[in-house]
Short mmCIF file of C-alpha atoms in Angstrom, two decimals:
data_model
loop_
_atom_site.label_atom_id
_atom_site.label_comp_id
_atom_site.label_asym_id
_atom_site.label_seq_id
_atom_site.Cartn_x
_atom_site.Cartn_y
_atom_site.Cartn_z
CA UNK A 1 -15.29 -7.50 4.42
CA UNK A 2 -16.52 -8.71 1.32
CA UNK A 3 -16.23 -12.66 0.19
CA UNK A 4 -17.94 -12.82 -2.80
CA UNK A 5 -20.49 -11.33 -5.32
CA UNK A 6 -22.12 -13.04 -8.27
CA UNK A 7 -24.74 -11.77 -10.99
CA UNK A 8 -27.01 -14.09 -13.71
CA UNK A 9 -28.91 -12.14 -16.45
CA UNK A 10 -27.52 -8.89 -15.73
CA UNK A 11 -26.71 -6.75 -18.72
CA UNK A 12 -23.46 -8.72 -20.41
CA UNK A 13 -23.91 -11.13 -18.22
CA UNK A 14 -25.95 -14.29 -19.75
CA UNK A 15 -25.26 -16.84 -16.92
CA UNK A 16 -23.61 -16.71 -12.95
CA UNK A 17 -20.52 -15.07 -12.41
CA UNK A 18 -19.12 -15.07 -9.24
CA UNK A 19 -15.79 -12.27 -7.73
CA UNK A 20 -14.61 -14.14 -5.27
CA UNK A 21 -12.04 -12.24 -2.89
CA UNK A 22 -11.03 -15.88 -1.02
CA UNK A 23 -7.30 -16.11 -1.14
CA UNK A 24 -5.89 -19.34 -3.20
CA UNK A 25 -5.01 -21.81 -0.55
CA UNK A 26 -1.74 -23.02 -2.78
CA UNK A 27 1.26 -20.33 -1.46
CA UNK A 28 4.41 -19.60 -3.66
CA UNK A 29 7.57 -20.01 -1.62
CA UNK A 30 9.95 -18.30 -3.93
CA UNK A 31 6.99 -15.18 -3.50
CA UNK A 32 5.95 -15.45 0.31
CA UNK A 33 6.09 -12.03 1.32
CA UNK A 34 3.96 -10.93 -1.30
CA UNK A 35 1.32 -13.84 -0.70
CA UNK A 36 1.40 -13.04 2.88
CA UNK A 37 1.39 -9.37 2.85
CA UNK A 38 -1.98 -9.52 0.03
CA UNK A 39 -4.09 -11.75 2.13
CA UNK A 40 -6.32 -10.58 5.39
CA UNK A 41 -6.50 -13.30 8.45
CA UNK A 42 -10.08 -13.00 9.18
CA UNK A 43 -12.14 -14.94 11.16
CA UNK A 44 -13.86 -15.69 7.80
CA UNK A 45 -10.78 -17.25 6.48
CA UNK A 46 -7.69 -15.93 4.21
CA UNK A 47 -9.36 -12.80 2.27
CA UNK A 48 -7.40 -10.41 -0.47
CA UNK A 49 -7.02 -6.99 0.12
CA UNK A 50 -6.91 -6.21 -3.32
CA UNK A 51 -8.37 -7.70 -6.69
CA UNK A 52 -7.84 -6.08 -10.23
CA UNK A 53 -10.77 -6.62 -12.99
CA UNK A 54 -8.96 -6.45 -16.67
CA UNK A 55 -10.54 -7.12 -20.24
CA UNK A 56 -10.71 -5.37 -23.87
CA UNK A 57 -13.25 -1.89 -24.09
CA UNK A 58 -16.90 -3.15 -23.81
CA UNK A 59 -16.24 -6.62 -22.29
CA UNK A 60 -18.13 -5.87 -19.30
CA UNK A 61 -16.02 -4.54 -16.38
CA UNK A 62 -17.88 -1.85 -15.79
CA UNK A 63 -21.26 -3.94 -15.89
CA UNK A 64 -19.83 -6.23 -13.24
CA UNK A 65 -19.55 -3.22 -11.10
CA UNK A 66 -22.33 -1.70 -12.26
CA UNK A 67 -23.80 -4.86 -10.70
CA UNK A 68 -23.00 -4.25 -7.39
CA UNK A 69 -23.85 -0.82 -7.49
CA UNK A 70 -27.61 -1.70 -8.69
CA UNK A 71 -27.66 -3.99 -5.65
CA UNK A 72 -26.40 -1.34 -3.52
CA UNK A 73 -29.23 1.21 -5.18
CA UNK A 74 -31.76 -0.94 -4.44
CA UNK A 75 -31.12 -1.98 -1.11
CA UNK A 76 -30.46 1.49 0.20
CA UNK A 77 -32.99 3.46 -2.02
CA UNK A 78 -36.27 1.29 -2.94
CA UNK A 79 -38.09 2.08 0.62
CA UNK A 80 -36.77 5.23 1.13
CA UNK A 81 -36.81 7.10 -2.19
CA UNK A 82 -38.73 4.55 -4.70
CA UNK A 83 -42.99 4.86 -5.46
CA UNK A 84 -45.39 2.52 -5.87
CA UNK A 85 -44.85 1.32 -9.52
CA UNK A 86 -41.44 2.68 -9.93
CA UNK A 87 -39.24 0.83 -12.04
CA UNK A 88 -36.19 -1.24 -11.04
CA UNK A 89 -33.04 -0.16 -12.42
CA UNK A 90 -31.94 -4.06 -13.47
CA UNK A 91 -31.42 -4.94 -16.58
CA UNK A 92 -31.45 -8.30 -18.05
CA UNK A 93 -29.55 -10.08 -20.74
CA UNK A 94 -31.24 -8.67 -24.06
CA UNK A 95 -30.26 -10.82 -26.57
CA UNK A 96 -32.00 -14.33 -26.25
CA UNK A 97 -36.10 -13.93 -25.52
CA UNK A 98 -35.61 -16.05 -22.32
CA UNK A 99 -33.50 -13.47 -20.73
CA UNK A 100 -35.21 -10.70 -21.76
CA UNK A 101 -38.07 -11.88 -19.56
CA UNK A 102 -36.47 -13.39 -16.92
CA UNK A 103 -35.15 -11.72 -13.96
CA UNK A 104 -31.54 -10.62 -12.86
CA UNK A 105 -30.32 -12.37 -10.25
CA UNK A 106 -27.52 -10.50 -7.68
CA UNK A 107 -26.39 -11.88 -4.67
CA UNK A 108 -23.42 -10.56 -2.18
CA UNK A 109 -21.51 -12.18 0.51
CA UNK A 110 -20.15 -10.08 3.45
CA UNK A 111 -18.84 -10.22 6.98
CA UNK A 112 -19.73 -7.77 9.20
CA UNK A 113 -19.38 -7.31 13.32
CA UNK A 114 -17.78 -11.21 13.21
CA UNK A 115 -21.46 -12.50 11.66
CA UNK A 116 -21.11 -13.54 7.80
CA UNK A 117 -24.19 -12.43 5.50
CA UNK A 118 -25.42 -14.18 2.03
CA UNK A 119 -27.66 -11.54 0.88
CA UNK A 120 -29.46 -11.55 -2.48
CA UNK A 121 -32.20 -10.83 -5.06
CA UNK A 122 -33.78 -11.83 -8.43
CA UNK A 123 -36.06 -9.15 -9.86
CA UNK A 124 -37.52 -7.58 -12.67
CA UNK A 125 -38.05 -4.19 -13.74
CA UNK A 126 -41.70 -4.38 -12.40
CA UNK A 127 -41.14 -6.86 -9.42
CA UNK A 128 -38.81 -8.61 -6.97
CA UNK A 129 -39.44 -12.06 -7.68
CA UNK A 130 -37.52 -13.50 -4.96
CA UNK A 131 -35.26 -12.38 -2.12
CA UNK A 132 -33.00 -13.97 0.80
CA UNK A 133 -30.70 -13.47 3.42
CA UNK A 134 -28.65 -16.16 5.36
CA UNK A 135 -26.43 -15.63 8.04
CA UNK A 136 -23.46 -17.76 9.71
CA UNK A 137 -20.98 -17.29 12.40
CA UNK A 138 -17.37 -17.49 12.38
CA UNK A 139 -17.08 -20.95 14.24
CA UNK A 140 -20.58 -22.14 12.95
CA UNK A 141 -20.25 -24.46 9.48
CA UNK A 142 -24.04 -23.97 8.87
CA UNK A 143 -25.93 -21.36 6.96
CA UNK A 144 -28.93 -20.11 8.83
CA UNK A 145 -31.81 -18.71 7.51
CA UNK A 146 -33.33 -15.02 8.35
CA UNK A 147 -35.98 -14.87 5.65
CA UNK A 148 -36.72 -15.92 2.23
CA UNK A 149 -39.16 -13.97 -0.13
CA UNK A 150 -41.12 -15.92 -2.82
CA UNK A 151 -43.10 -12.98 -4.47
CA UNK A 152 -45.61 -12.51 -1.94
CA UNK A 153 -44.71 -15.65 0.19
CA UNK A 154 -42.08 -15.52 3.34
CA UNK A 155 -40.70 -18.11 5.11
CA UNK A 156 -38.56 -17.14 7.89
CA UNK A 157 -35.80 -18.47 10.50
CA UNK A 158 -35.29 -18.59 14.04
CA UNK A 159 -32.60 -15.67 13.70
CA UNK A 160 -35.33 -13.39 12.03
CA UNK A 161 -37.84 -11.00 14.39
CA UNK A 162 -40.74 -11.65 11.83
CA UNK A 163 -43.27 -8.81 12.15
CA UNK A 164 -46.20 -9.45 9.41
CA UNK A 165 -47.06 -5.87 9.01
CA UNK A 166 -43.87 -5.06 7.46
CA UNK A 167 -44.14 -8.01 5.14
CA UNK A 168 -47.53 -6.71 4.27
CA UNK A 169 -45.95 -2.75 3.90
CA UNK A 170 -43.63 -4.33 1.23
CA UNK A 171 -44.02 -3.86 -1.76
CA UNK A 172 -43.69 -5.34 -5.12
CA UNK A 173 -40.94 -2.92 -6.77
CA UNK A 174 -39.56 -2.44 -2.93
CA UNK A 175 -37.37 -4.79 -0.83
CA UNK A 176 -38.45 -6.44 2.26
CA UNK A 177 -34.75 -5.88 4.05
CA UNK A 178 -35.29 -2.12 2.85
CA UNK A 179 -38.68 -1.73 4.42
CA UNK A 180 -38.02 -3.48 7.35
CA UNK A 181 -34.76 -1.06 8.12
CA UNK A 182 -36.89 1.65 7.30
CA UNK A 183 -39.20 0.47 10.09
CA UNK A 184 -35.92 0.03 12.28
CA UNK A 185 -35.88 -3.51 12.67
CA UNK A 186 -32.09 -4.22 14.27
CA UNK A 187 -31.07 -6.53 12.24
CA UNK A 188 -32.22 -5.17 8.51
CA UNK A 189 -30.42 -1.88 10.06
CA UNK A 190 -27.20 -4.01 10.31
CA UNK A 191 -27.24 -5.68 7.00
CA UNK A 192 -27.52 -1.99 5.65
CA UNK A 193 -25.39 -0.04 7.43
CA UNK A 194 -22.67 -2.64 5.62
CA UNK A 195 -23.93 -1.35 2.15
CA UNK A 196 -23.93 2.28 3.36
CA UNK A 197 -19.96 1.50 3.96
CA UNK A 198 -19.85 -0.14 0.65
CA UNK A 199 -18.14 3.30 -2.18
CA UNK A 200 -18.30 2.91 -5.84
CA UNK A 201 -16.87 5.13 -8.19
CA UNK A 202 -16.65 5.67 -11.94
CA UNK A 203 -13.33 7.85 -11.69
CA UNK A 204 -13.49 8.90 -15.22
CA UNK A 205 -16.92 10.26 -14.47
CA UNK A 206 -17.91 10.46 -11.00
CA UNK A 207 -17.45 12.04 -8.59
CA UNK A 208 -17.56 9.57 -4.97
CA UNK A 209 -20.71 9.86 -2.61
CA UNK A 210 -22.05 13.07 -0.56
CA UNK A 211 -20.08 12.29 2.87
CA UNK A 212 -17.51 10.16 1.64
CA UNK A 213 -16.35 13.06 -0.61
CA UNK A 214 -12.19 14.82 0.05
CA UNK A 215 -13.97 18.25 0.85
CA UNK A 216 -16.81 16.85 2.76
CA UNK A 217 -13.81 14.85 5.03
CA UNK A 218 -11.48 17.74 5.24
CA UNK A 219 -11.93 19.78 8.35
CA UNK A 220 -12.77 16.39 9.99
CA UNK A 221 -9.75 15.76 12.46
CA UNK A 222 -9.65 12.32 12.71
CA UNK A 223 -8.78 12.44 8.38
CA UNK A 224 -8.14 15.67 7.19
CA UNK A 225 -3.89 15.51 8.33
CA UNK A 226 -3.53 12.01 6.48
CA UNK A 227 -5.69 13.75 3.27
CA UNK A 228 -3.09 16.07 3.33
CA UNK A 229 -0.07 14.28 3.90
CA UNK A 230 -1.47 11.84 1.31
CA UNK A 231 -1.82 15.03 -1.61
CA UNK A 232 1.71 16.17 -0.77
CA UNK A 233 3.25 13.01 -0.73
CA UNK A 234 1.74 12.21 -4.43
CA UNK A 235 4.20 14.27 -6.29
CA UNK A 236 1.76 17.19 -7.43
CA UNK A 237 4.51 19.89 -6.16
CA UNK A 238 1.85 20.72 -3.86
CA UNK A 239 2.92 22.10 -0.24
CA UNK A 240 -0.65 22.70 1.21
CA UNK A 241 -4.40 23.12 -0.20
CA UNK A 242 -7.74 25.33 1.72
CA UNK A 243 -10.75 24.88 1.48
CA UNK A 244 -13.43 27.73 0.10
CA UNK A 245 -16.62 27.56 1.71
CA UNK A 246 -20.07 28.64 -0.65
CA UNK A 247 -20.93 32.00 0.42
CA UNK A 248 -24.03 31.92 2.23
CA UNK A 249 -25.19 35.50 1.29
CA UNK A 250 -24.66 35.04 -2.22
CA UNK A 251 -26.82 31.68 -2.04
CA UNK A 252 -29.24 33.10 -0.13
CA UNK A 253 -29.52 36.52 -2.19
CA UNK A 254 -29.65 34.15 -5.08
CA UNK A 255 -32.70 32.33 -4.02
CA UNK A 256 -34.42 35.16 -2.86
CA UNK A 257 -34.55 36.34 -6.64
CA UNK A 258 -36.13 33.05 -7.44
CA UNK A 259 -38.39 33.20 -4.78
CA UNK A 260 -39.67 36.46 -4.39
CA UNK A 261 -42.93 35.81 -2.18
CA UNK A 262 -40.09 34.42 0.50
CA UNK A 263 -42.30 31.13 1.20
CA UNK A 264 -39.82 28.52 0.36
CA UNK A 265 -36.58 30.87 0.50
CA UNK A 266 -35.46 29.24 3.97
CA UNK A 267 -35.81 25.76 3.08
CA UNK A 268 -34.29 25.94 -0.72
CA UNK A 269 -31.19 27.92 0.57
CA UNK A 270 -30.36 24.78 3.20
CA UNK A 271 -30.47 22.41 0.33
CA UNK A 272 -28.13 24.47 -1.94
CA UNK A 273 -25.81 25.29 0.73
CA UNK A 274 -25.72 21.37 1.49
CA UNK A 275 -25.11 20.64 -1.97
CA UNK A 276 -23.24 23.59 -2.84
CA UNK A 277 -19.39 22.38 -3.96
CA UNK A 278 -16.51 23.96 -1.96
CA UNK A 279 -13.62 25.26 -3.67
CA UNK A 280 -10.38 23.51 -2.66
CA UNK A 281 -6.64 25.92 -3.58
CA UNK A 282 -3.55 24.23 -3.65
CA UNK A 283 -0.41 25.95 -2.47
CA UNK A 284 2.67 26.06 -4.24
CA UNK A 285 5.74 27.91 -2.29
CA UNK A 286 2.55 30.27 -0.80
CA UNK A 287 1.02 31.14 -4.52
CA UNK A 288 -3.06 29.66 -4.85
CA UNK A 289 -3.37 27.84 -7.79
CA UNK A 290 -7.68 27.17 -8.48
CA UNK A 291 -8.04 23.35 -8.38
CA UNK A 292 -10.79 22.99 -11.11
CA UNK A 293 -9.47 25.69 -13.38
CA UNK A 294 -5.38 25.37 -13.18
CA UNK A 295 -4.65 21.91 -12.24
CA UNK A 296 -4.34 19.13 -14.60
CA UNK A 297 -7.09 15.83 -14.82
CA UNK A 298 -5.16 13.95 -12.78
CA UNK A 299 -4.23 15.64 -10.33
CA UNK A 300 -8.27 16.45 -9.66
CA UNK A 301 -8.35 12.99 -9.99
CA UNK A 302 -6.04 12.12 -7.16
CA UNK A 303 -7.70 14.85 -5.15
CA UNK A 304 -11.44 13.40 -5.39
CA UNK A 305 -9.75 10.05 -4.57
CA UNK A 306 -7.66 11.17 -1.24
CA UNK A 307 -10.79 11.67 0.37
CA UNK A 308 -12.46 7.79 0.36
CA UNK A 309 -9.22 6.00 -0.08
CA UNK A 310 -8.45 7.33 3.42
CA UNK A 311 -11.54 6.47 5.10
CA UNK A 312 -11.71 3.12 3.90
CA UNK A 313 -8.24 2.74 5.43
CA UNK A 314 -9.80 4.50 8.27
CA UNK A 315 -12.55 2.34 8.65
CA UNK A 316 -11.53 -1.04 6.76
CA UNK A 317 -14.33 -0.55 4.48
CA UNK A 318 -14.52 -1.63 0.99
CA UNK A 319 -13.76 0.86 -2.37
CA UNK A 320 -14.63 -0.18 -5.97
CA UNK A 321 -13.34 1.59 -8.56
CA UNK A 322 -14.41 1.85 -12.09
CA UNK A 323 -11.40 2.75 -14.44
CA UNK A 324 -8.64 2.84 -11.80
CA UNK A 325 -6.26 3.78 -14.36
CA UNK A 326 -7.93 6.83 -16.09
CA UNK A 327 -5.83 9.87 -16.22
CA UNK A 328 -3.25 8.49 -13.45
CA UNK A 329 0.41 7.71 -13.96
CA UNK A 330 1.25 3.88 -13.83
CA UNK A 331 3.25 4.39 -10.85
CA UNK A 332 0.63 6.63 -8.87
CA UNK A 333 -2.09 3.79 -9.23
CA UNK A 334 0.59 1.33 -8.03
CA UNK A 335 1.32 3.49 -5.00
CA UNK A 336 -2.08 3.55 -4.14
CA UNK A 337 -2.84 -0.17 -4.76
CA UNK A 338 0.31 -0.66 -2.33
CA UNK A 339 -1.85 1.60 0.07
CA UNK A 340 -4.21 -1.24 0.44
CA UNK A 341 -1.23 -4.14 0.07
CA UNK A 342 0.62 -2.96 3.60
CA UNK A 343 -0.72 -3.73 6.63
CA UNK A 344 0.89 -0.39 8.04
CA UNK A 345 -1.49 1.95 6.14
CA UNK A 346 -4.39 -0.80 6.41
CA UNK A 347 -4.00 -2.48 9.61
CA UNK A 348 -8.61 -2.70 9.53
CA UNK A 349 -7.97 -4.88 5.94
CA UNK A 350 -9.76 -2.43 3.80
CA UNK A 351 -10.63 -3.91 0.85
CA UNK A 352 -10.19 -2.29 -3.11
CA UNK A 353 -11.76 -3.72 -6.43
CA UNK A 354 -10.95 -1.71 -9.39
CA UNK A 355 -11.13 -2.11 -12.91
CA UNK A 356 -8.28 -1.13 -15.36
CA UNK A 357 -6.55 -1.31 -18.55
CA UNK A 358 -3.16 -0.44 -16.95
CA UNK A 359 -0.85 -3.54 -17.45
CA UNK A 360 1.73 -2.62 -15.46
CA UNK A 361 -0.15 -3.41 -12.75
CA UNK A 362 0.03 -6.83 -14.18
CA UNK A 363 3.03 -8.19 -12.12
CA UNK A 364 3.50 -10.66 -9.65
CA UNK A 365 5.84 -8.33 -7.19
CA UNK A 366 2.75 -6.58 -6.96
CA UNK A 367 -0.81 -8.29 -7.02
CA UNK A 368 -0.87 -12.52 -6.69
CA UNK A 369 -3.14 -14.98 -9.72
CA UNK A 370 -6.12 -14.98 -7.36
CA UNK A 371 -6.20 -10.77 -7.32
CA UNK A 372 -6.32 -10.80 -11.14
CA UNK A 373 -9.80 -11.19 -12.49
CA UNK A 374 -11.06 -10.98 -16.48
CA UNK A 375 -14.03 -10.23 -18.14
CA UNK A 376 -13.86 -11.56 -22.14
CA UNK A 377 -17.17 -11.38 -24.37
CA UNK A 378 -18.06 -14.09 -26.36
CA UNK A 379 -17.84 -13.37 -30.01
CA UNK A 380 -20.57 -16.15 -30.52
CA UNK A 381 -23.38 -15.08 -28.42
CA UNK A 382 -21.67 -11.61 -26.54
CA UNK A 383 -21.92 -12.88 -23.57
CA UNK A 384 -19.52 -12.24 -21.34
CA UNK A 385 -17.48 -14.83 -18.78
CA UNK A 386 -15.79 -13.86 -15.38
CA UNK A 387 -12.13 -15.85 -14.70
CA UNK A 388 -9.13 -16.05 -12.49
CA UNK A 389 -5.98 -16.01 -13.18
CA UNK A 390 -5.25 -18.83 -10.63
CA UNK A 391 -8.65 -20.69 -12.17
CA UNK A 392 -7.27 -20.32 -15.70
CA UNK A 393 -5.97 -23.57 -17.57
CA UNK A 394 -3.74 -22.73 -20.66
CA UNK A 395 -3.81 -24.44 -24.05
CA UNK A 396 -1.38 -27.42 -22.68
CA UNK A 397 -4.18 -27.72 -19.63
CA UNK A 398 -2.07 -26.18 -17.00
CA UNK A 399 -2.64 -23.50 -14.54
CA UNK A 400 -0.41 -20.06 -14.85
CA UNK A 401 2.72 -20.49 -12.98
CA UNK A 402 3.64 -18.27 -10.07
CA UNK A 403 6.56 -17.00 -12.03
CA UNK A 404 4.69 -16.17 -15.67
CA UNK A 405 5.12 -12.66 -16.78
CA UNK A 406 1.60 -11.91 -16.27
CA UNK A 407 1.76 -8.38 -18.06
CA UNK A 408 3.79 -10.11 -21.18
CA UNK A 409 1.71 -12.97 -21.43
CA UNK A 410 -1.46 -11.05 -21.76
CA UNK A 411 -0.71 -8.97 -24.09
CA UNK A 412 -0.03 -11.63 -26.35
CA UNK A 413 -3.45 -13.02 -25.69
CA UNK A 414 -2.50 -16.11 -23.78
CA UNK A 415 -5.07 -15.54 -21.32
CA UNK A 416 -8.13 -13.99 -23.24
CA UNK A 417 -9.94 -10.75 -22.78
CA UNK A 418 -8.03 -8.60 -25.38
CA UNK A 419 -9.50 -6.89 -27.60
CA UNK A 420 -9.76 -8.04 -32.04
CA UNK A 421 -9.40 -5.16 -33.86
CA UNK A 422 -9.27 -7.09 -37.26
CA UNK A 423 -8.09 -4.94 -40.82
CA UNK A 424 -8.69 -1.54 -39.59
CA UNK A 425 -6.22 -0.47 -42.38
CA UNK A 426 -7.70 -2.20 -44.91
CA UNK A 427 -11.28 -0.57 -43.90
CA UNK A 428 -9.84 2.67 -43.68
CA UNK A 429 -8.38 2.42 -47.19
CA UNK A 430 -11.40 1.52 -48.63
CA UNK A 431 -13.35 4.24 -47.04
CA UNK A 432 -10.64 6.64 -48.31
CA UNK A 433 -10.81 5.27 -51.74
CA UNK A 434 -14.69 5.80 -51.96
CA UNK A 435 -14.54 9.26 -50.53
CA UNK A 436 -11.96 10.38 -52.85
#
């Protein structure tokens, strides 16, 4: 499960901010079964189930998960797929000199298999400067250290199997926990088969990861009946969907005109049948309806979300979402936020961040202070700031009560990250009067 995450010169964000999914130790009475239905008992400690990111358009939501999916990139990709010399895709800070030359610093904080992990990185686009990984037990109190990476310097714990050549096969641009899984050392392999569980997705853009995808899970038994008892229950008037398979003779006929000679014909047809789309139908009272060409956004939406949403309940893996919101009913993204609330339909405490501008979700019958996050720029220097709603002291220098209208109160800008529009009309006037 995931504990916390934290990025310094990243993008928007000038100094450390930390996510922290920790549960608030304070409990409302008058709201208990909400408090106690929200937060996982782990061996860790209380953790949330669910946390919501809000803020105005451009505050940096998406950057903080943009964050953890650089880390993500990095870790997975930088032995396997990156060259010598290859940039890093960071990004620092660009608006003081300082920042611009200093590096980003990410760092994420996990439990996996009962053993808690503080991994973490500062780099550059040219180098990693630095580079760490701690690990603690459940009943131990102390952090113990697997290795630490000082450019070209390591220093390494007990808990570590230290084998020099893979230090020396590292790198600059690369990472040494990437390398060393790469040369299957056990417990690099561990820290990164947590990552590979780790889904991001821009759901106004993206589509989610090869594997984790609803058509590459359907035809899967152990998730394909709750995919579709999940699309029928979701209110599309859909009884049933099927899958369309790419035709292998058209694929193959295809490449075969781009490669005459026949050399490479084998080969390129496996990788466009493996990337190749299938078609999914829905059913309505037995008539096929084309889901790409005569459903609506959402409900292509909802479909490319079945898929992961139902693993990571499978699995109690972690989902972040990057504008939850877009193109679903209020009530549809509360349904599936609830998905994640009950311990019925996640009994493995699957976690889900998401981002959103949908402030109905904003309500305490629904999501607690400590699963409401913020992201406001600062007007003075844009940098942007990370906050609670349970951290957040008001004008009189009190906390938010348990019983605030949350939704109400932000909208009248009580607790920051709104958006300042300022005299649109009297800008658009004066346009209009020098155009006419």
């Amino acid at each position: 499960m995931l504990i916390e995450f934290s990025a310094a010169n990243y993008r928007c964000f000038r100094d450390r901010v930390t996510l922290s999914m920790e549960a608030e130790p304070r409990i409302s009475e008058r709201d208990k079964t909400v408090d106690t239905r929200n937060i996982a008992e782990t061996p860790e400690g209380r953790l949330l189930r669910v946390v919501g990111v809000y803020g105005a358009n451009a505050s940096g939501k998406s950057n903080l998960l943009g964050a953890v999916r650089t880390l993500r990139t990095i870790v997975l990709d930088s032995a396997r797929q990156g060259q010598a010399g290859d940039p890093l895709p960071v990004d620092p800070f660009r608006l003081e000199p300082d920042t611009r030359r200093a590096p980003s610093e990410l760092e994420i904080v996990f439990s996996h298999d009962g053993v808690q992990f503080r991994y973490g990185l500062a780099a550059t686009r040219a180098r990693v400067e630095r580079e760490w990984l701690l690990t603690w037990t459940a009943d131990g109190e102390d952090e113990h250290l697997c290795f630490e990476r000082n450019g070209d310097a390591y220093r390494v714990g007990p808990g570590w199997q230290r084998d020099p050549s893979i230090e020396h096969k590292t790198r600059a641009e690369a990472l040494h926990l990437s390398v060393a899984a790469a040369f299957n050392h056990p417990q690099a392999i561990e820290v990164l088969r947590w990552f590979r569980r780790l889904r991001l997705i821009n759901s106004a853009t993206d589509t989610p990861d090869r594997g984790s995808r609803t058509a590459d899970l359907v035809g899967d038994e152990r998730y394909e009946d709750s995919i579709r008892e999940l699309i029928r229950r979701l209110d599309f008037g859909i009884d049933d969907f099927r899958v369309i398979q790419p035709d292998p003779a058209f694929i193959r006929s295809m490449v075969q005109r781009m490669y005459p000679r026949g050399d490479m014909t084998s080969a390129v047809t496996e990788k466009f049948l493996e990337s190749a789309d299938r078609r999914f139908v829905a059913l309505r009272d037995g008539v096929e309806f084309d889901l790409h060409q005569d459903e609506s956004a959402g409900t292509i939406k909802a479909f490319d979300l079945a898929g992961p949403l139902v693993l990571a309940l499978a699995h109690g893996d972690m989902v972040m979402i990057d504008e939850f919101d877009a193109r679903l009913h209020t009530l549809l993204a509360k349904q599936l936020v609830e998905l994640f609330q009950d311990p019925r339909t996640n009994p493995h405490n699957a976690q889900l961040v998401f981002t959103s501008h949908d402030t109905n979700l904003l309500t305490r019958t629904l999501l607690r202070r400590d699963q409401l996050w913020f992201v406001e720029k600062s007007r003075k220097n844009h940098a942007s700031e990370l906050y609670s709603l349970a951290e957040l002291r008001l004008e009189d220098g009190k906390g938010v009560r348990n019983d605030a209208r949350y939704e109400q109160d932000y909208l009248q800008g009580k607790y920051g990250a709104i958006p300042f529009f300022g005299a649109l009309g009297t800008a658009l006037a004066e346009i209009s009067e020098r155009v006419d």
